[in-house]
PDB file of C-alpha atoms and ligand atoms in Angstrom:
ATOM      1  CA  MET A   5      -0.364   2.951  46.160  1.00 66.00           C
ATOM      2  CA  LEU A   6       0.027   5.793  43.691  1.00 85.00           C
ATOM      3  CA  MET A   7      -0.178   3.546  40.892  1.00 90.00           C
ATOM      4  CA  LEU A   8      -3.531   2.084  41.821  1.00 92.00           C
ATOM      5  CA  PRO A   9      -5.629   4.901  40.478  1.00 91.00           C
ATOM      6  CA  VAL A  10      -3.744   4.966  37.131  1.00 90.00           C
ATOM      7  CA  VAL A  11      -4.267   1.073  36.950  1.00 91.00           C
ATOM      8  CA  LEU A  12      -7.955   1.184  37.695  1.00 91.00           C
ATOM      9  CA  ARG A  13      -8.424   4.242  35.480  1.00 89.00           C
ATOM     10  CA  ASN A  14      -6.716   2.104  32.601  1.00 87.00           C
ATOM     11  CA  LEU A  15      -8.672  -1.018  33.440  1.00 89.00           C
ATOM     12  CA  LEU A  16     -12.176   0.591  33.610  1.00 92.00           C
ATOM     13  CA  GLY A  17     -11.813   3.683  31.479  1.00 90.00           C
ATOM     14  CA  ARG A  18     -12.402   4.046  27.640  1.00 87.00           C
ATOM     15  CA  CYS A  19     -10.137   2.217  25.316  1.00 86.00           C
ATOM     16  CA  ALA A  20      -7.459   4.645  24.046  1.00 84.00           C
ATOM     17  CA  THR A  21      -7.191   2.687  20.644  1.00 89.00           C
ATOM     18  CA  ARG A  22      -9.478   1.531  18.077  1.00 89.00           C
ATOM     19  CA  PRO A  23     -10.472  -2.166  17.453  1.00 89.00           C
ATOM     20  CA  TYR A  24      -8.662  -2.210  14.063  1.00 88.00           C
ATOM     21  CA  PRO A  25      -9.629  -3.596  11.402  1.00 86.00           C
ATOM     22  CA  ARG A  26     -13.236  -3.685  12.536  1.00 88.00           C
ATOM     23  CA  GLN A  27     -13.181  -0.074  13.069  1.00 89.00           C
ATOM     24  CA  ALA A  28     -10.766   1.667  10.769  1.00 86.00           C
ATOM     25  CA  ARG A  29      -9.807   5.365  10.980  1.00 86.00           C
ATOM     26  CA  GLN A  30     -10.955   7.442   7.896  1.00 88.00           C
ATOM     27  CA  PRO A  31      -7.873   8.698   6.037  1.00 89.00           C
ATOM     28  CA  PHE A  32      -7.196  12.426   6.057  1.00 90.00           C
ATOM     29  CA  ALA A  33      -8.169  14.405   2.952  1.00 90.00           C
ATOM     30  CA  GLY A  34      -5.306  14.276   0.402  1.00 88.00           C
ATOM     31  CA  SER A  35      -3.851  10.778   1.880  1.00 91.00           C
ATOM     32  CA  ARG A  36      -1.441   8.880  -0.358  1.00 92.00           C
ATOM     33  CA  GLY A  37      -2.867   5.485  -0.099  1.00 92.00           C
ATOM     34  CA  GLN A  38      -3.242   2.123  -1.847  1.00 92.00           C
ATOM     35  CA  LEU A  39      -1.387   2.155  -5.213  1.00 95.00           C
ATOM     36  CA  VAL A  40      -3.126   0.942  -8.269  1.00 95.00           C
ATOM     37  CA  ASN A  41      -1.956   0.517 -11.871  1.00 95.00           C
ATOM     38  CA  ASP A  42      -3.951   0.736 -14.964  1.00 94.00           C
ATOM     39  CA  ALA A  43      -3.061  -2.294 -16.988  1.00 89.00           C
ATOM     40  CA  GLY A  44      -4.385  -0.524 -20.083  1.00 91.00           C
ATOM     41  CA  SER A  45      -1.979   2.449 -19.731  1.00 94.00           C
ATOM     42  CA  CYS A  46       1.175   0.851 -18.657  1.00 95.00           C
ATOM     43  CA  ILE A  47       3.800   0.608 -21.003  1.00 95.00           C
ATOM     44  CA  LEU A  48       6.260  -1.461 -19.086  1.00 95.00           C
ATOM     45  CA  CYS A  49       8.861   1.222 -19.349  1.00 96.00           C
ATOM     46  CA  GLY A  50      10.276   0.234 -15.896  1.00 96.00           C
ATOM     47  CA  THR A  51      10.628   3.981 -14.573  1.00 98.00           C
ATOM     48  CA  CYS A  52       8.511   3.167 -11.408  1.00 98.00           C
ATOM     49  CA  ALA A  53      10.748   0.289 -10.644  1.00 97.00           C
ATOM     50  CA  ARG A  54      13.792   2.474 -11.043  1.00 98.00           C
ATOM     51  CA  VAL A  55      12.866   5.268  -8.860  1.00 98.00           C
ATOM     52  CA  CYS A  56      11.048   3.178  -6.064  1.00 98.00           C
ATOM     53  CA  PRO A  57      13.028   3.927  -2.733  1.00 97.00           C
ATOM     54  CA  SER A  58      11.635   0.574  -1.311  1.00 96.00           C
ATOM     55  CA  GLN A  59      12.539  -1.543  -4.264  1.00 96.00           C
ATOM     56  CA  CYS A  60       8.950  -2.914  -4.139  1.00 94.00           C
ATOM     57  CA  LEU A  61       8.167  -2.899  -7.879  1.00 96.00           C
ATOM     58  CA  THR A  62       9.377  -5.331 -10.593  1.00 96.00           C
ATOM     59  CA  VAL A  63       8.710  -4.612 -14.201  1.00 96.00           C
ATOM     60  CA  SER A  64       9.470  -7.353 -16.926  1.00 95.00           C
ATOM     61  CA  ARG A  65       8.733  -6.035 -20.335  1.00 93.00           C
ATOM     62  CA  LYS A  66       9.815  -9.572 -21.838  1.00 92.00           C
ATOM     63  CA  ASP A  67       7.162 -11.493 -19.595  1.00 92.00           C
ATOM     64  CA  GLY A  68       4.667  -8.567 -19.803  1.00 93.00           C
ATOM     65  CA  LEU A  69       4.436  -8.429 -16.021  1.00 94.00           C
ATOM     66  CA  TRP A  70       4.264  -5.630 -13.484  1.00 95.00           C
ATOM     67  CA  GLN A  71       4.724  -6.606  -9.949  1.00 95.00           C
ATOM     68  CA  TYR A  72       4.119  -4.841  -6.678  1.00 95.00           C
ATOM     69  CA  GLU A  73       5.077  -5.832  -3.152  1.00 93.00           C
ATOM     70  CA  PRO A  74       2.386  -3.732  -1.148  1.00 92.00           C
ATOM     71  CA  PHE A  75       4.075  -4.649   2.288  1.00 91.00           C
ATOM     72  CA  ALA A  76       7.303  -2.892   1.335  1.00 93.00           C
ATOM     73  CA  CYS A  77       5.499   0.205  -0.181  1.00 94.00           C
ATOM     74  CA  ILE A  78       6.008   3.296   1.861  1.00 94.00           C
ATOM     75  CA  CYS A  79       3.229   5.249  -0.230  1.00 93.00           C
ATOM     76  CA  CYS A  80       5.672   7.791  -0.987  1.00 95.00           C
ATOM     77  CA  GLY A  81       4.271   8.522  -4.399  1.00 95.00           C
ATOM     78  CA  VAL A  82       7.569   8.912  -6.104  1.00 97.00           C
ATOM     79  CA  CYS A  83       6.477   6.192  -8.753  1.00 97.00           C
ATOM     80  CA  VAL A  84       3.316   8.035  -9.485  1.00 97.00           C
ATOM     81  CA  GLU A  85       5.054  11.236 -10.293  1.00 97.00           C
ATOM     82  CA  ALA A  86       7.657   9.497 -12.336  1.00 98.00           C
ATOM     83  CA  CYS A  87       5.305   7.338 -14.492  1.00 98.00           C
ATOM     84  CA  PRO A  88       5.339   8.699 -18.017  1.00 97.00           C
ATOM     85  CA  SER A  89       1.961   7.358 -18.977  1.00 96.00           C
ATOM     86  CA  GLY A  90       0.010   8.322 -16.014  1.00 96.00           C
ATOM     87  CA  SER A  91      -1.078   4.778 -15.417  1.00 96.00           C
ATOM     88  CA  LEU A  92      -0.327   4.857 -11.596  1.00 97.00           C
ATOM     89  CA  THR A  93      -2.496   6.401  -9.092  1.00 96.00           C
ATOM     90  CA  GLN A  94      -2.823   6.351  -5.375  1.00 95.00           C
ATOM     91  CA  LEU A  95      -6.374   6.003  -3.865  1.00 94.00           C
ATOM     92  CA  GLY A  96      -7.302   8.027  -0.844  1.00 90.00           C
ATOM     93  CA  ARG A  97      -7.626   5.028   1.367  1.00 88.00           C
ATOM     94  CA  TRP A  98      -5.104   2.371   2.479  1.00 87.00           C
ATOM     95  CA  ARG A  99      -5.209  -1.217   1.615  1.00 86.00           C
ATOM     96  CA  PRO A 100      -7.286  -3.334   3.778  1.00 85.00           C
ATOM     97  CA  ALA A 101      -5.872  -5.451   6.436  1.00 84.00           C
ATOM     98  CA  VAL A 102      -5.112  -8.924   5.420  1.00 86.00           C
ATOM     99  CA  ARG A 103      -4.002 -12.060   7.188  1.00 86.00           C
ATOM    100  CA  GLU A 104      -1.217 -13.195   4.794  1.00 88.00           C
ATOM    101  CA  ARG A 105       1.442 -11.405   2.902  1.00 86.00           C
ATOM    102  CA  GLU A 106       0.471 -10.936  -0.504  1.00 85.00           C
ATOM    103  CA  ARG A 107       2.155  -9.745  -3.816  1.00 86.00           C
ATOM    104  CA  VAL A 108       0.194  -7.959  -6.691  1.00 87.00           C
ATOM    105  CA  VAL A 109       1.113  -9.566  -9.989  1.00 89.00           C
ATOM    106  CA  MET A 110      -0.338  -7.788 -12.986  1.00 85.00           C
ATOM    107  CA  GLU A 111      -0.229  -9.031 -16.704  1.00 86.00           C
ATOM    108  CA  VAL A 112       0.145  -5.860 -18.814  1.00 86.00           C
ATOM    109  CA  ARG A 113       1.000  -7.197 -22.390  1.00 68.00           C
ATOM    110  CA  ARG A 114       2.862 -10.094 -23.823  1.00 55.00           C
ATOM    111  CA  GLU A 115       5.441  -9.579 -26.530  1.00 51.00           C
ATOM    112  CA  LYS A 116       4.734 -11.009 -29.803  1.00 50.00           C
TER     113      LYS A 116
HETATM  114  S1  SF4 B  30       3.444   1.848 -14.264  1.00 63.15           S
HETATM  115 FE1  SF4 B  30       4.209   3.624 -15.462  1.00 63.15          FE
HETATM  116  S2  SF4 B  30       6.352   3.832 -14.945  1.00 63.15           S
HETATM  117 FE2  SF4 B  30       5.652   1.817 -14.409  1.00 63.15          FE
HETATM  118  S3  SF4 B  30       6.231   0.477 -16.030  1.00 63.15           S
HETATM  119 FE3  SF4 B  30       4.021   1.162 -16.363  1.00 63.15          FE
HETATM  120  S4  SF4 B  30       4.254   3.053 -17.590  1.00 63.15           S
HETATM  121 FE4  SF4 B  30       6.414   2.548 -16.668  1.00 63.15          FE
HETATM  122  S1  SF4 B  31       4.619   4.738  -3.545  1.00 63.15           S
HETATM  123 FE1  SF4 B  31       6.887   4.948  -3.118  1.00 63.15          FE
HETATM  124  S2  SF4 B  31       7.497   3.114  -2.136  1.00 63.15           S
HETATM  125 FE2  SF4 B  31       5.416   2.673  -2.967  1.00 63.15          FE
HETATM  126  S3  SF4 B  31       5.720   1.648  -4.998  1.00 63.15           S
HETATM  127 FE3  SF4 B  31       5.592   3.882  -5.259  1.00 63.15          FE
HETATM  128  S4  SF4 B  31       7.808   4.706  -5.167  1.00 63.15           S
HETATM  129 FE4  SF4 B  31       7.745   2.520  -4.344  1.00 63.15          FE
END
């Protein structure tokens, strides 16, 4: 009997969570969000891949590829701080929700 008021309140009251992704919470100021790489500035040094604690970055100078696994990224910002060319930045917002797991593959430069 004591549970009944609680059950009714939960059933009929306002929803406690947001209907994400239709209604996403706005990030706080200074949030470390989506990681982006500027292909024109990246020198494929591999520093970001070496320092990433989640091992979600792969850099191949030979193939001219920078690859990023966003689902493994914890948005710590270590790679951004370590990047010697300043090509990595984190946006103030998070990646949008997706239905399928995706990997970011960026062609930077091919060795001649
Ligand atoms: S993103 Fe920065 S740290 Fe990573 S390979 Fe490119 S230049 Fe090096
Ligand atoms: S933000 Fe952190 S976890 Fe994400 S790619 Fe950079 S170093 Fe790795």
